[in-house]
Amino acid sequence: MFKLNVRVRRVWDRLFRCNALAICIIVAMVVTGAVVIPQFVAETHGYGWPKFSDEDITTDRDGPFFRGCVDTERYLKDEQYTKMNATFVMLTRNEESEDVAKTIRSIESHFNQWFQYPYVFLNDVPFTQEFKDKIQRLSRAPMQFGTVDKLDWEFPEQVRNSFAFQNALRDQADRGILYGGEESYHKMCRFYSGLFYKHPLVQQFEWYWRLEPDVEFFCDLTYDPFLEMARSDKRYGFTIVLPELYWTVPNLFRYTRSFIRENKLKLGSLWRLFTNNYRILETDDEVLASRVNYGSDVDHKLSEKVAIEHMLASGNSEEEMGLRYLVGRSQAKIPLFEDKFDDEEYNLCHFWSNFEIARLDVFDNEIYDSYFRYLEQKGGFWRERWGDAPVHSLGLGMTLNVEDVHYFRDIGYRHSVIQHCPKNWNGVESGTKVAQAQLPYFEADPRAKRNPLWHRYNKGVDNGCGCRCRCDTWKTDIEDTAYYCMERWTDLQLASDADLARGGHYAAIASANDVESRVRDDYLAQLLQEPS
């Protein structure tokens, strides 16, 4: 059950932090500079939102596979344990060897030293022997190094040599679109959007875990996520959901809805995580439907319709309410939603795809392949800066249901300035100690030996789920800054089975005929009470 109160924030906690506001700002600026300030402001002011990171958001649909630590030695010796056909996948370059090494040390220390899953490294040019030797020294797990085919990496020659291509990149750079002027970034997004899972080295596997150079893990993962996903019928796992920058994808949803319409697709219920619904009123009156875009519009707009029609039918031009509504309608414009297509709008939420644990066939299937080819034809991977994260998310929304997706809330993860780090579990449920949640650490590889003086873990809490997490507690968790997207995710976890049974196809929330009949009765009753 949620313990989340959406309307009431922990007031004294806010006040406590605000009392030290000046000191915290100075410390933050000295230690990390301006990058941390927006996170700090979001944490201390918060706009009255509750902190998701303080709450237990487990439901019957999804929650951590385990809370706290698992006895990994016993887990691996269990006769029901089966190692999955899975791999890590990383796209990188020779000059990123230091950042790659940082990632490998972190994932080995926190997970793979015990499970020994193989690695696949991909590059658009051959890896140097120096790079291979350096990375192979970091793990006992098998490693494969592959080169991306030029046709998969480069944009088609007729595109690459065109004036429109160079002009599009310059225009994006001039407008300050993040990475918009970097050709290599466009290539990377295109490759991860629809081609990485076709690479022969990746095709060997059923499951993959995507890694990036220069990422850090904060918690120990003492169980096998691939196996637990298979046991739970989960197909895609994420650790961060957040909104995309609008100007990187201004036309992505337009083409996505066009693809859905042309192919008459039946959408999965996950579609609702990424879209806003404007199909509010069930009616054949297109003008009326266009004026009703929110539930709060229904009674008002139908009251307006009833009053105007009654005044015109009665011929009484002095009927005050009808006249007032008529004047108001004549002065009002039909609401314009620039990005509304088929009564839906992309809300910009997406899974941050630099972390993914998933089955390969969530992308390697006919629908997603067709979707990627359709987007490729539209040129958005270079005309705009379509990232693989929103493309993956919308593609998954078409084909998956909410229950197919798992939130790896217990995996602490940082990439760039964004991080998620869960709270450790203290082994307490309903006030009773039920488990030794934080088991002692042991290394299976001497390279992962930890100095206990420098690796003290965060204190466990009742609602925690992490195992031996050591977090930068002065940084704001993305759960608390990407509030809107987290709220959408938790709302879907609480939705009824009957509601989700419709998949991603929204039903109108009100019937115009039913509401109009009720409003007309109320209006006529009110007229009868008024003195003549």
XYZ file of C-alpha atoms in Angstrom:
532
model
C 0.000 0.000 0.000
C 1.104 3.490 -0.687
C 1.869 5.613 2.309
C 2.054 8.556 -0.040
C -0.067 11.588 0.724
C -0.120 13.651 -2.470
C -1.492 16.768 -0.823
C 0.494 16.925 2.406
C 4.259 17.226 2.454
C 6.371 16.656 5.513
C 6.136 20.241 6.690
C 8.620 20.205 9.545
C 11.185 18.479 7.332
C 10.891 21.331 4.838
C 11.200 23.898 7.616
C 14.256 22.152 9.060
C 16.027 22.228 5.745
C 14.981 25.792 4.957
C 16.490 27.022 8.243
C 19.901 26.041 6.908
C 19.211 27.295 3.400
C 22.012 29.878 3.246
C 24.643 27.478 4.569
C 23.552 24.698 2.191
C 23.727 26.976 -0.852
C 27.266 28.037 0.003
C 28.426 24.465 0.591
C 26.762 23.245 -2.606
C 28.397 25.956 -4.710
C 31.840 25.320 -3.240
C 31.679 21.550 -3.619
C 29.954 21.039 -6.928
C 29.296 24.404 -8.514
C 26.199 25.553 -10.289
C 25.184 22.065 -11.479
C 23.856 21.134 -8.061
C 21.876 24.328 -7.433
C 18.788 23.395 -9.498
C 18.633 20.050 -7.688
C 18.980 21.768 -4.320
C 16.236 24.274 -5.105
C 13.896 21.486 -6.191
C 14.560 19.674 -2.932
C 14.164 22.603 -0.560
C 11.194 24.252 -2.206
C 9.522 21.262 -3.844
C 6.339 23.138 -4.798
C 4.473 21.342 -1.999
C 5.019 17.903 -3.522
C 5.613 14.849 -1.335
C 8.937 13.057 -1.559
C 8.553 9.825 -3.434
C 11.955 8.711 -2.176
C 10.569 8.553 1.386
C 7.647 6.334 0.480
C 6.970 2.655 -0.126
C 5.381 2.579 -3.592
C 5.136 -1.201 -3.873
C 1.881 -2.548 -5.307
C 0.580 -5.937 -6.396
C 1.693 -5.097 -9.939
C 5.295 -4.208 -9.227
C 7.832 -3.815 -6.487
C 11.417 -4.818 -5.706
C 12.103 -8.497 -6.260
C 13.821 -8.508 -2.856
C 14.121 -5.938 -0.090
C 17.561 -5.529 1.354
C 20.315 -8.066 0.708
C 20.076 -11.642 -0.496
C 22.534 -14.312 0.638
C 24.240 -14.493 -2.757
C 26.203 -17.701 -2.065
C 23.037 -19.559 -1.107
C 21.129 -17.955 -4.017
C 23.671 -19.205 -6.569
C 23.766 -22.704 -5.066
C 19.981 -23.080 -5.156
C 19.083 -25.914 -7.515
C 16.435 -23.691 -9.111
C 18.987 -21.030 -10.044
C 19.601 -20.811 -13.789
C 22.017 -18.398 -15.380
C 20.268 -16.574 -18.214
C 21.404 -16.032 -21.788
C 22.252 -12.392 -21.105
C 24.982 -9.814 -21.600
C 26.014 -6.265 -20.838
C 26.072 -3.966 -23.897
C 28.087 -0.763 -24.165
C 28.647 1.533 -27.141
C 31.888 3.423 -26.602
C 35.096 4.771 -28.169
C 38.786 4.058 -27.683
C 39.423 7.432 -26.087
C 36.805 6.724 -23.385
C 38.802 3.917 -21.774
C 39.055 5.680 -18.393
C 35.291 6.247 -18.217
C 34.635 2.680 -19.366
C 36.984 1.354 -16.696
C 35.122 3.370 -14.054
C 31.813 1.780 -15.109
C 33.232 -1.758 -15.184
C 34.821 -1.418 -11.738
C 31.496 -0.216 -10.350
C 29.284 -2.895 -11.906
C 31.794 -5.617 -11.026
C 32.010 -4.494 -7.411
C 28.246 -4.181 -6.953
C 27.023 -7.136 -9.031
C 29.016 -9.003 -11.631
C 31.860 -10.282 -9.483
C 29.315 -12.821 -8.204
C 27.359 -13.564 -11.405
C 29.954 -13.265 -14.190
C 27.743 -12.176 -17.081
C 29.651 -11.424 -20.305
C 30.220 -8.017 -21.882
C 29.752 -6.799 -25.457
C 31.567 -3.575 -26.370
C 30.706 -1.847 -29.653
C 32.533 0.928 -31.488
C 32.185 2.597 -34.884
C 35.905 1.887 -35.447
C 37.954 -1.151 -34.344
C 39.002 -1.175 -30.708
C 42.699 -0.782 -30.073
C 44.607 -3.574 -28.362
C 45.468 -1.125 -25.603
C 41.753 -0.538 -24.930
C 40.996 -4.262 -24.884
C 43.880 -5.118 -22.568
C 42.959 -2.351 -20.146
C 39.296 -3.357 -19.882
C 39.880 -7.118 -19.821
C 42.069 -6.730 -16.743
C 39.059 -5.508 -14.767
C 36.912 -8.655 -14.809
C 37.002 -12.430 -15.063
C 33.828 -12.331 -17.201
C 34.056 -12.993 -20.960
C 34.344 -9.890 -23.144
C 33.677 -9.393 -26.860
C 34.677 -6.321 -28.849
C 32.787 -5.515 -32.056
C 32.672 -2.870 -34.747
C 29.419 -1.324 -35.928
C 28.840 -1.704 -39.655
C 29.219 1.602 -41.496
C 25.693 1.322 -42.927
C 24.319 1.020 -39.402
C 26.373 3.888 -38.028
C 26.331 6.501 -40.767
C 23.275 8.270 -42.115
C 22.568 7.389 -45.770
C 25.061 9.069 -48.094
C 22.413 11.109 -49.928
C 21.330 12.513 -46.554
C 24.822 13.057 -45.157
C 25.969 14.999 -48.232
C 22.887 17.195 -48.465
C 22.678 20.866 -47.556
C 19.581 20.109 -45.452
C 21.577 17.755 -43.198
C 24.325 20.239 -42.380
C 21.845 23.085 -42.075
C 19.701 21.098 -39.620
C 22.666 20.432 -37.351
C 23.819 24.052 -37.474
C 20.297 25.257 -36.739
C 20.008 22.972 -33.704
C 23.376 24.174 -32.425
C 22.363 27.827 -32.913
C 19.162 27.270 -30.965
C 21.024 25.677 -28.071
C 19.395 22.243 -28.378
C 21.378 19.881 -26.166
C 23.874 17.951 -28.354
C 21.857 19.072 -31.393
C 24.913 20.257 -33.290
C 26.938 17.077 -32.681
C 26.692 14.666 -35.617
C 28.114 11.794 -33.561
C 25.334 12.198 -30.983
C 22.664 11.967 -33.690
C 24.340 8.792 -34.961
C 24.418 7.292 -31.490
C 20.720 8.034 -30.889
C 19.781 6.528 -34.244
C 21.887 3.412 -33.626
C 20.428 2.794 -30.172
C 16.900 3.581 -31.392
C 16.680 0.775 -33.889
C 19.957 -0.954 -34.766
C 21.925 -2.020 -31.685
C 19.848 -5.163 -31.162
C 20.596 -6.275 -34.724
C 24.369 -6.415 -34.194
C 25.623 -10.033 -34.515
C 27.365 -9.947 -31.126
C 24.165 -8.813 -29.413
C 21.950 -11.204 -31.365
C 23.540 -14.141 -29.539
C 21.646 -13.223 -26.387
C 18.062 -13.192 -25.141
C 18.576 -10.495 -22.508
C 20.774 -7.399 -22.240
C 21.779 -4.806 -19.672
C 22.828 -1.520 -21.215
C 25.820 0.273 -19.751
C 27.411 3.639 -20.500
C 30.903 4.999 -19.902
C 31.234 6.983 -16.679
C 28.303 5.636 -14.693
C 28.273 4.716 -11.045
C 26.267 2.184 -9.074
C 25.575 2.832 -5.393
C 24.031 -0.398 -4.086
C 24.884 -4.084 -4.165
C 22.639 -6.192 -6.376
C 22.853 -9.578 -4.689
C 20.385 -11.452 -6.916
C 20.179 -12.101 -10.664
C 17.898 -9.458 -12.267
C 17.626 -11.395 -15.533
C 16.371 -14.512 -13.784
C 13.953 -12.623 -11.537
C 12.496 -10.764 -14.494
C 11.957 -14.044 -16.311
C 10.337 -15.603 -13.230
C 7.999 -12.604 -12.868
C 7.107 -12.333 -16.580
C 8.741 -8.910 -16.790
C 10.166 -7.870 -20.136
C 11.654 -4.421 -19.597
C 13.280 -2.848 -16.562
C 14.198 0.779 -15.829
C 15.639 2.758 -12.942
C 14.853 6.370 -13.967
C 11.772 7.892 -15.598
C 11.813 11.626 -16.345
C 10.577 14.214 -18.884
C 12.365 14.838 -22.202
C 13.412 18.291 -23.417
C 10.589 19.414 -25.694
C 12.680 20.958 -28.472
C 14.587 17.728 -29.060
C 11.388 15.919 -30.172
C 8.838 18.505 -31.417
C 7.446 16.244 -34.164
C 8.172 12.761 -32.825
C 4.657 12.212 -31.478
C 3.038 13.502 -34.670
C 4.784 10.767 -36.671
C 4.228 8.163 -33.969
C 0.464 8.723 -34.012
C 0.558 8.620 -37.808
C 2.323 5.231 -37.667
C -0.253 3.890 -35.205
C -3.130 5.116 -37.341
C -1.745 3.739 -40.600
C -1.095 0.321 -39.047
C -4.312 0.216 -36.969
C -2.307 -0.873 -33.929
C -3.888 -2.096 -30.720
C -1.884 -0.317 -28.035
C -0.641 -1.745 -24.765
C -1.644 -0.158 -21.465
C 1.912 1.183 -20.997
C 0.981 3.773 -23.627
C -0.794 5.728 -20.901
C 2.454 6.408 -19.084
C 3.607 8.600 -21.957
C 0.430 10.333 -23.120
C -2.208 12.837 -22.034
C -5.799 12.113 -22.997
C -8.049 14.816 -24.447
C -10.894 12.498 -25.418
C -13.129 13.615 -22.576
C -16.641 13.782 -23.997
C -18.462 11.094 -25.969
C -20.267 13.136 -28.615
C -20.748 13.514 -32.363
C -20.520 17.298 -32.029
C -16.907 17.961 -33.079
C -17.002 21.630 -32.072
C -18.269 20.755 -28.604
C -15.661 17.999 -28.258
C -12.894 20.424 -29.229
C -13.948 22.780 -26.408
C -13.907 20.028 -23.766
C -10.336 18.967 -23.056
C -10.410 18.412 -19.302
C -12.874 16.813 -16.929
C -13.519 20.203 -15.362
C -14.768 21.511 -18.732
C -17.687 19.070 -19.036
C -20.397 20.650 -16.887
C -19.431 24.201 -17.833
C -19.490 23.666 -21.596
C -22.707 21.652 -21.539
C -24.362 24.245 -19.300
C -23.344 26.825 -21.886
C -24.846 24.720 -24.696
C -28.126 24.090 -22.844
C -28.592 27.749 -21.840
C -27.915 29.104 -25.350
C -30.158 26.536 -27.053
C -32.978 27.173 -24.575
C -32.766 30.950 -25.053
C -32.815 30.629 -28.865
C -35.664 28.101 -28.818
C -37.795 30.211 -26.448
C -37.144 33.424 -28.372
C -36.496 35.193 -25.073
C -33.408 37.287 -25.808
C -33.476 38.676 -22.266
C -32.810 35.314 -20.655
C -29.803 36.387 -18.635
C -27.801 33.176 -18.377
C -28.281 32.190 -22.009
C -27.332 35.684 -23.175
C -24.232 35.722 -20.993
C -23.104 32.328 -22.313
C -23.782 33.370 -25.916
C -21.669 36.504 -25.571
C -18.932 34.512 -23.889
C -18.876 31.883 -26.632
C -18.772 34.533 -29.363
C -15.665 36.031 -27.785
C -13.934 32.737 -26.979
C -11.555 30.929 -29.297
C -11.535 27.185 -29.746
C -8.646 25.889 -27.607
C -5.583 25.180 -29.712
C -3.299 22.310 -28.706
C -0.367 22.367 -31.081
C 0.787 18.862 -30.181
C -2.587 17.138 -29.821
C -3.029 14.320 -32.321
C -5.989 11.928 -32.302
C -7.041 13.529 -28.990
C -3.715 12.628 -27.380
C -0.506 14.441 -26.563
C 2.973 13.206 -25.653
C 3.625 14.209 -22.045
C 7.433 13.931 -22.608
C 7.902 11.221 -19.959
C 10.332 8.477 -20.941
C 12.515 5.755 -19.494
C 16.119 6.941 -19.329
C 17.482 4.331 -21.703
C 21.150 4.615 -20.747
C 20.043 2.075 -18.139
C 17.928 -0.783 -19.465
C 17.586 -4.423 -18.471
C 15.345 -6.072 -21.003
C 14.572 -8.914 -23.340
C 15.996 -8.290 -26.776
C 12.651 -9.040 -28.396
C 10.931 -6.012 -26.861
C 12.634 -4.224 -29.770
C 13.535 -7.074 -32.098
C 10.007 -7.623 -33.384
C 7.950 -6.705 -36.436
C 6.075 -3.762 -34.920
C 9.085 -2.003 -33.402
C 11.249 -2.655 -36.470
C 8.542 -1.130 -38.664
C 8.227 1.816 -36.293
C 11.957 2.539 -36.463
C 12.002 2.319 -40.281
C 9.008 4.670 -40.406
C 10.790 7.235 -38.208
C 13.956 6.837 -40.256
C 12.025 7.775 -43.410
C 10.788 10.955 -41.725
C 14.360 12.107 -41.081
C 13.796 13.086 -37.457
C 17.053 11.563 -36.283
C 18.862 14.418 -38.007
C 16.222 17.068 -38.798
C 15.533 17.045 -35.050
C 17.454 15.495 -32.171
C 15.297 12.475 -31.445
C 16.880 10.594 -28.573
C 16.691 6.827 -28.305
C 15.041 7.177 -24.876
C 11.731 8.712 -26.071
C 11.771 6.508 -29.182
C 12.231 3.389 -27.044
C 9.536 4.525 -24.624
C 6.878 5.287 -27.241
C 7.735 2.059 -29.048
C 7.402 0.075 -25.835
C 4.147 1.885 -25.069
C 2.662 0.486 -28.264
C 3.435 -3.135 -27.491
C 3.787 -3.621 -23.726
C 1.368 -3.512 -20.836
C 2.059 -1.930 -17.466
C 2.607 -5.311 -15.823
C 5.359 -6.164 -18.349
C 7.635 -3.454 -16.921
C 9.691 -3.496 -13.737
C 11.046 -0.520 -11.802
C 14.474 -1.456 -10.433
C 14.044 0.852 -7.515
C 16.668 -1.031 -5.521
C 19.457 -0.301 -8.045
C 21.320 2.892 -7.230
C 22.506 4.559 -10.431
C 24.135 7.790 -11.574
C 24.831 9.053 -15.079
C 25.849 12.649 -15.726
C 24.215 14.844 -13.031
C 21.122 12.660 -12.613
C 20.989 9.944 -10.016
C 18.663 7.545 -8.293
C 19.770 6.019 -5.022
C 17.319 4.061 -2.864
C 17.270 3.950 0.884
C 18.530 0.782 2.541
C 15.998 -1.509 4.210
C 16.260 -2.001 7.954
C 14.432 -5.327 7.982
C 11.419 -3.924 9.865
C 7.788 -4.453 8.833
C 4.884 -2.976 10.780
C 7.192 -2.177 13.667
C 8.583 -5.709 13.915
C 12.075 -6.850 12.975
C 11.561 -9.602 10.383
C 14.918 -9.935 8.620
C 18.602 -9.145 8.739
C 18.293 -6.791 5.784
C 21.914 -5.658 5.418
C 24.091 -8.758 5.220
C 27.879 -8.430 5.444
C 29.701 -7.790 2.185
C 32.045 -10.426 0.795
C 34.172 -10.212 -2.314
C 34.306 -12.999 -4.888
C 37.107 -11.155 -6.658
C 40.062 -9.629 -4.763
C 39.871 -6.596 -7.064
C 36.553 -5.740 -5.389
C 37.903 -5.692 -1.845
C 36.438 -2.832 0.202
C 38.013 -0.871 2.988
C 35.360 -0.821 5.740
C 36.533 2.617 6.868
C 35.720 4.100 3.460
C 32.617 2.074 2.626
C 30.118 2.742 5.342
C 26.569 2.235 4.106
C 23.567 4.451 4.637
C 21.311 3.782 7.580
C 18.365 1.480 6.853
C 14.747 2.688 7.071
C 11.353 0.986 7.240
C 10.363 1.829 3.669
C 13.762 1.147 2.161
C 14.582 -1.537 -0.362
C 18.315 -1.171 -1.042
C 21.184 -3.458 -0.166
C 24.369 -1.864 1.174
C 23.670 1.443 -0.591
C 26.163 4.238 -0.147
C 24.614 7.362 -1.615
C 25.515 11.006 -2.021
C 22.731 12.062 0.309
C 23.242 15.771 -0.403
C 22.088 15.210 -3.990
C 18.401 15.154 -4.808
C 17.030 11.823 -5.988
C 15.445 11.959 -9.435
C 12.288 10.461 -7.902
C 11.730 13.801 -6.183
C 12.477 16.066 -9.164
C 10.764 14.060 -11.924
C 7.598 14.111 -9.828
C 5.095 14.264 -12.689
C 6.446 11.161 -14.420
C 6.786 9.243 -11.152
C 3.193 10.108 -10.328
C 2.057 8.760 -13.708
C 3.925 5.524 -13.045
C 2.459 5.062 -9.562
C -1.057 5.940 -10.762
C -0.827 3.143 -13.327
C 0.323 0.722 -10.634
C -2.856 1.525 -8.702
C -5.249 1.476 -11.678
C -7.940 -1.195 -11.735
C -7.625 -4.257 -13.951
C -10.817 -3.224 -15.731
C -9.388 0.190 -16.506
C -6.120 -1.204 -17.892
C -7.957 -3.889 -19.859
C -8.633 -1.254 -22.548
C -4.890 -1.060 -23.140
C -3.644 2.256 -24.424
C -6.970 3.256 -25.969
C -8.622 5.895 -23.843
C -12.356 5.905 -23.233
C -14.281 9.163 -22.902
C -14.988 9.943 -19.270
C -18.461 11.369 -19.865
C -21.379 10.981 -22.241
C -22.595 14.272 -23.696
C -26.188 13.023 -23.833
C -26.227 11.930 -20.193
C -24.602 15.084 -18.866
C -26.701 17.342 -21.085
C -29.903 15.703 -19.838
C -28.900 16.279 -16.218
C -27.763 19.850 -16.854
C -30.977 20.661 -18.764
C -33.133 19.400 -15.895
C -31.149 21.503 -13.413
C -31.303 24.551 -15.676
C -35.052 24.338 -16.225
C -35.639 23.829 -12.514
C -33.584 26.945 -11.835
C -35.585 28.973 -14.382
C -38.844 27.943 -12.735
C -37.581 29.186 -9.376
C -36.638 32.602 -10.753
C -39.275 35.377 -10.381
C -40.916 36.307 -13.690
